[in-house]
Short mmCIF file of C-alpha atoms in Angstrom, two decimals:
data_model
loop_
_atom_site.label_atom_id
_atom_site.label_comp_id
_atom_site.label_asym_id
_atom_site.label_seq_id
_atom_site.Cartn_x
_atom_site.Cartn_y
_atom_site.Cartn_z
CA ILE A 1 13.99 81.41 8.20
CA ASP A 2 13.59 84.54 6.64
CA LEU A 3 12.71 82.44 3.21
CA PHE A 4 10.12 81.56 5.46
CA PHE A 5 9.05 84.46 6.89
CA GLU A 6 8.25 85.41 2.49
CA ILE A 7 6.76 82.86 1.86
CA ASN A 8 4.38 83.17 5.57
CA LYS A 9 3.45 86.73 6.24
CA ASP A 10 -0.02 86.30 5.90
CA ALA A 11 0.77 83.65 9.35
CA ASP A 12 0.63 83.84 12.54
CA ILE A 13 4.15 82.14 13.51
CA ILE A 14 6.33 81.72 17.42
CA SER A 15 9.89 82.45 17.98
CA ILE A 16 10.79 80.53 20.19
CA THR A 17 14.95 80.13 21.57
CA GLY A 18 17.34 79.89 24.57
CA THR A 19 19.38 77.66 25.64
CA ASN A 20 17.61 75.46 26.82
CA GLY A 21 13.61 74.11 26.25
CA LYS A 22 13.48 75.40 22.72
CA SER A 23 11.48 72.17 21.32
CA THR A 24 9.32 71.55 25.30
CA THR A 25 8.06 74.97 24.47
CA CYS A 26 7.10 74.43 20.93
CA LYS A 27 5.77 71.14 22.17
CA ILE A 28 3.78 72.66 24.71
CA ILE A 29 2.21 75.73 22.87
CA GLU A 30 1.51 73.14 19.81
CA LYS A 31 -0.36 71.56 22.23
CA ILE A 32 -2.91 73.55 23.85
CA LEU A 33 -3.72 75.98 20.36
CA LYS A 34 -4.49 72.96 18.99
CA SER A 35 -6.64 71.65 21.70
CA ALA A 36 -7.65 74.73 21.51
CA GLY A 37 -8.55 74.25 17.57
CA PHE A 38 -5.98 76.38 16.50
CA ASN A 39 -4.21 75.34 13.13
CA ALA A 40 -1.38 74.83 14.61
CA LYS A 41 1.81 73.39 13.43
CA ALA A 42 5.32 73.61 15.01
CA GLY A 43 8.80 72.37 13.76
CA GLY A 44 12.45 74.38 12.68
CA ASN A 45 14.26 72.60 14.74
CA LEU A 46 12.37 70.41 15.90
CA GLY A 47 11.06 67.41 14.05
CA LYS A 48 9.99 69.72 10.60
CA PRO A 49 12.65 71.38 9.15
CA ALA A 50 10.39 75.76 8.50
CA LEU A 51 10.31 75.28 5.08
CA SER A 52 9.02 71.80 4.57
CA LEU A 53 5.95 73.19 7.10
CA LYS A 54 2.64 72.63 4.67
CA LYS A 55 0.20 75.50 3.95
CA SER A 56 -3.33 74.95 4.29
CA LYS A 57 -6.77 77.11 3.82
CA LYS A 58 -7.27 77.86 6.96
CA LYS A 59 -5.49 80.40 9.49
CA ASN A 60 -2.48 78.43 9.83
CA ILE A 61 0.09 79.37 13.37
CA PHE A 62 3.09 77.93 13.22
CA ILE A 63 5.93 77.11 16.15
CA LEU A 64 9.33 77.80 14.95
CA GLU A 65 12.67 76.18 17.33
CA ILE A 66 14.80 79.14 16.43
CA SER A 67 18.93 78.57 17.30
CA SER A 68 21.08 81.65 17.27
CA TYR A 69 23.32 80.46 13.82
CA GLN A 70 19.58 81.53 12.32
CA LEU A 71 19.74 84.32 13.54
CA GLN A 72 22.80 85.40 13.36
CA TYR A 73 22.30 85.45 9.43
CA SER A 74 19.00 87.15 9.71
CA LYS A 75 18.22 90.59 8.81
CA LEU A 76 13.85 89.57 7.24
CA PHE A 77 12.52 87.17 10.09
CA ARG A 78 9.60 88.13 11.75
CA SER A 79 7.36 86.87 14.36
CA LYS A 80 4.47 87.87 16.22
CA HIS A 81 5.51 85.90 19.57
CA ALA A 82 9.68 85.84 20.54
CA ALA A 83 10.63 84.20 23.35
CA ILE A 84 14.01 84.44 24.49
CA LEU A 85 13.18 81.67 27.40
CA ASN A 86 16.90 81.63 29.17
CA ILE A 87 20.24 82.07 28.31
CA SER A 88 23.82 80.16 29.69
CA PRO A 89 27.24 80.03 28.09
CA ASP A 90 27.09 78.04 24.80
CA HIS A 91 28.32 78.54 20.90
CA LEU A 92 31.17 80.18 22.27
CA ASP A 93 33.22 78.11 19.61
CA ARG A 94 31.24 79.99 17.39
CA HIS A 95 30.03 83.74 18.83
CA GLY A 96 33.40 84.03 20.44
CA SER A 97 31.88 85.78 23.83
CA ILE A 98 28.95 85.24 25.71
CA LYS A 99 27.77 88.98 24.41
CA LYS A 100 28.31 88.52 21.64
CA TYR A 101 25.57 84.91 21.89
CA ILE A 102 22.89 87.89 23.76
CA GLN A 103 22.94 89.19 21.07
CA VAL A 104 22.74 87.57 18.66
CA LYS A 105 19.53 85.74 20.65
CA SER A 106 17.75 88.66 20.95
CA LYS A 107 17.36 89.51 16.71
CA ILE A 108 14.52 87.36 17.77
CA PHE A 109 12.87 90.68 19.52
CA PHE A 110 13.80 93.47 16.41
CA ALA A 111 12.12 93.16 12.92
CA GLN A 112 9.00 93.57 15.26
CA LYS A 113 6.27 95.92 14.92
CA ASN A 114 4.22 96.87 17.69
CA GLN A 115 1.65 94.72 18.26
CA ASP A 116 3.62 91.61 18.51
CA HIS A 117 5.11 90.38 21.60
CA SER A 118 8.39 90.24 23.37
CA TYR A 119 9.32 87.58 26.01
CA ILE A 120 12.26 87.40 28.27
CA ASN A 121 13.63 85.24 31.64
CA LEU A 122 13.65 88.62 34.63
CA GLN A 123 14.84 85.16 36.27
CA ASN A 124 17.81 84.63 34.43
CA LYS A 125 21.69 86.63 35.16
CA TYR A 126 21.87 87.07 31.87
CA SER A 127 17.82 88.75 30.77
CA LYS A 128 19.55 92.37 32.18
CA GLU A 129 21.77 92.75 28.97
CA ILE A 130 18.79 91.99 26.44
CA PHE A 131 16.55 93.91 28.50
CA ASP A 132 20.18 97.12 27.56
CA ILE A 133 19.34 96.31 23.75
CA TYR A 134 15.83 96.28 23.62
CA LYS A 135 15.30 99.64 25.02
CA ALA A 136 18.76 100.45 22.67
CA LYS A 137 17.20 99.27 19.31
CA LYS A 138 13.90 100.84 21.33
CA LEU A 139 11.93 98.35 19.91
CA LYS A 140 8.60 98.70 18.96
CA SER A 141 7.39 95.15 20.22
CA LYS A 142 5.24 94.32 24.47
CA LEU A 143 7.49 93.13 26.42
CA ILE A 144 7.02 90.53 28.58
CA LYS A 145 8.78 89.92 31.35
CA ILE A 146 8.63 86.19 32.56
CA ASN A 147 8.90 84.97 36.47
CA THR A 148 7.77 82.48 36.82
CA THR A 149 7.30 82.73 40.92
CA THR A 150 4.65 85.41 39.92
CA TYR A 151 2.57 81.72 38.85
CA ARG A 152 2.09 80.35 41.94
CA SER A 153 -2.07 80.33 40.87
CA LEU A 154 -1.56 77.84 37.62
CA LEU A 155 1.02 75.81 38.70
CA ASN A 156 -1.04 74.89 41.69
CA LYS A 157 -4.20 73.42 39.03
CA ILE A 158 -1.08 71.37 37.12
CA ASN A 159 -0.92 67.82 38.07
CA ASN A 160 1.26 67.04 35.67
CA GLY A 161 4.52 65.40 37.06
CA HIS A 162 6.04 66.19 33.99
CA PHE A 163 6.44 69.76 35.21
CA LYS A 164 7.75 69.16 38.77
CA GLY A 165 11.14 70.12 37.20
CA LYS A 166 12.27 74.74 37.59
CA GLY A 167 12.86 74.50 33.59
CA ASN A 168 9.81 72.44 32.95
CA ILE A 169 8.02 74.94 34.86
CA GLU A 170 10.17 77.82 32.63
CA ASN A 171 8.21 76.15 29.27
CA LEU A 172 4.97 75.46 30.84
CA VAL A 173 4.59 79.74 32.00
CA PHE A 174 6.65 80.78 28.81
CA ALA A 175 3.45 79.21 26.80
CA TYR A 176 0.74 80.17 29.20
CA GLN A 177 1.60 83.27 28.11
CA ILE A 178 1.55 83.39 24.76
CA THR A 179 -1.34 81.04 24.36
CA LYS A 180 -2.78 83.35 26.74
CA ASN A 181 -2.14 86.43 23.83
CA LEU A 182 -3.66 84.45 21.70
CA GLY A 183 -6.72 84.82 23.38
CA VAL A 184 -6.73 81.00 24.69
CA SER A 185 -8.66 80.36 28.06
CA GLU A 186 -6.99 79.55 31.09
CA LYS A 187 -9.18 76.45 31.62
CA ILE A 188 -8.48 74.74 28.10
CA ILE A 189 -4.70 75.69 29.04
CA VAL A 190 -4.55 73.88 32.87
CA GLU A 191 -6.37 71.20 30.39
CA ALA A 192 -4.32 71.01 28.14
CA LEU A 193 -0.54 70.77 30.50
CA ASN A 194 -2.25 68.51 32.22
CA LYS A 195 -2.56 66.12 29.31
CA PHE A 196 0.87 66.92 28.30
CA LYS A 197 3.68 63.84 27.42
CA GLY A 198 6.60 65.58 26.62
CA LEU A 199 8.66 64.55 24.23
CA PRO A 200 10.44 61.49 23.05
#
């Protein structure tokens, strides 16, 4: 992912990490952005590997699913929009402890700049630790705290059975907030969400 960043510095990069929901969130974002006319391509741990995503003459937006394994070795990778969807104990054989796993996941925010956005899930029990790391490192990005209960008016406009479960509502809300910050209108977002068919 550092190499990908080095050769795509001129592109808008959205990166999604977390324990659950990464692939679905990436595909929801791709669906919304394509509906809005953006040249959006999803990949990384989902579908095409990052280095197989082709640039085109039209401005590129890449949506990458990023794993803790990739973040562990990253030194340069930066995305304009970076999200940690949720954390639950996983890959502890690799990382040794939940604390180290959280530290590795938090690296997705480290290289961001003032104009970039970071997103964390306030309803997740480990989010406070992410928030503490964010403050301790004095990170520069704009931190957006996600809480699904504040999006009730949006959820009332969604008529799609795919978004009935708690996990997919969480994915939807992250996708909504990220695409809204990219300037997509609520009308286009809602239309795209209602047409979203989920992953195979």
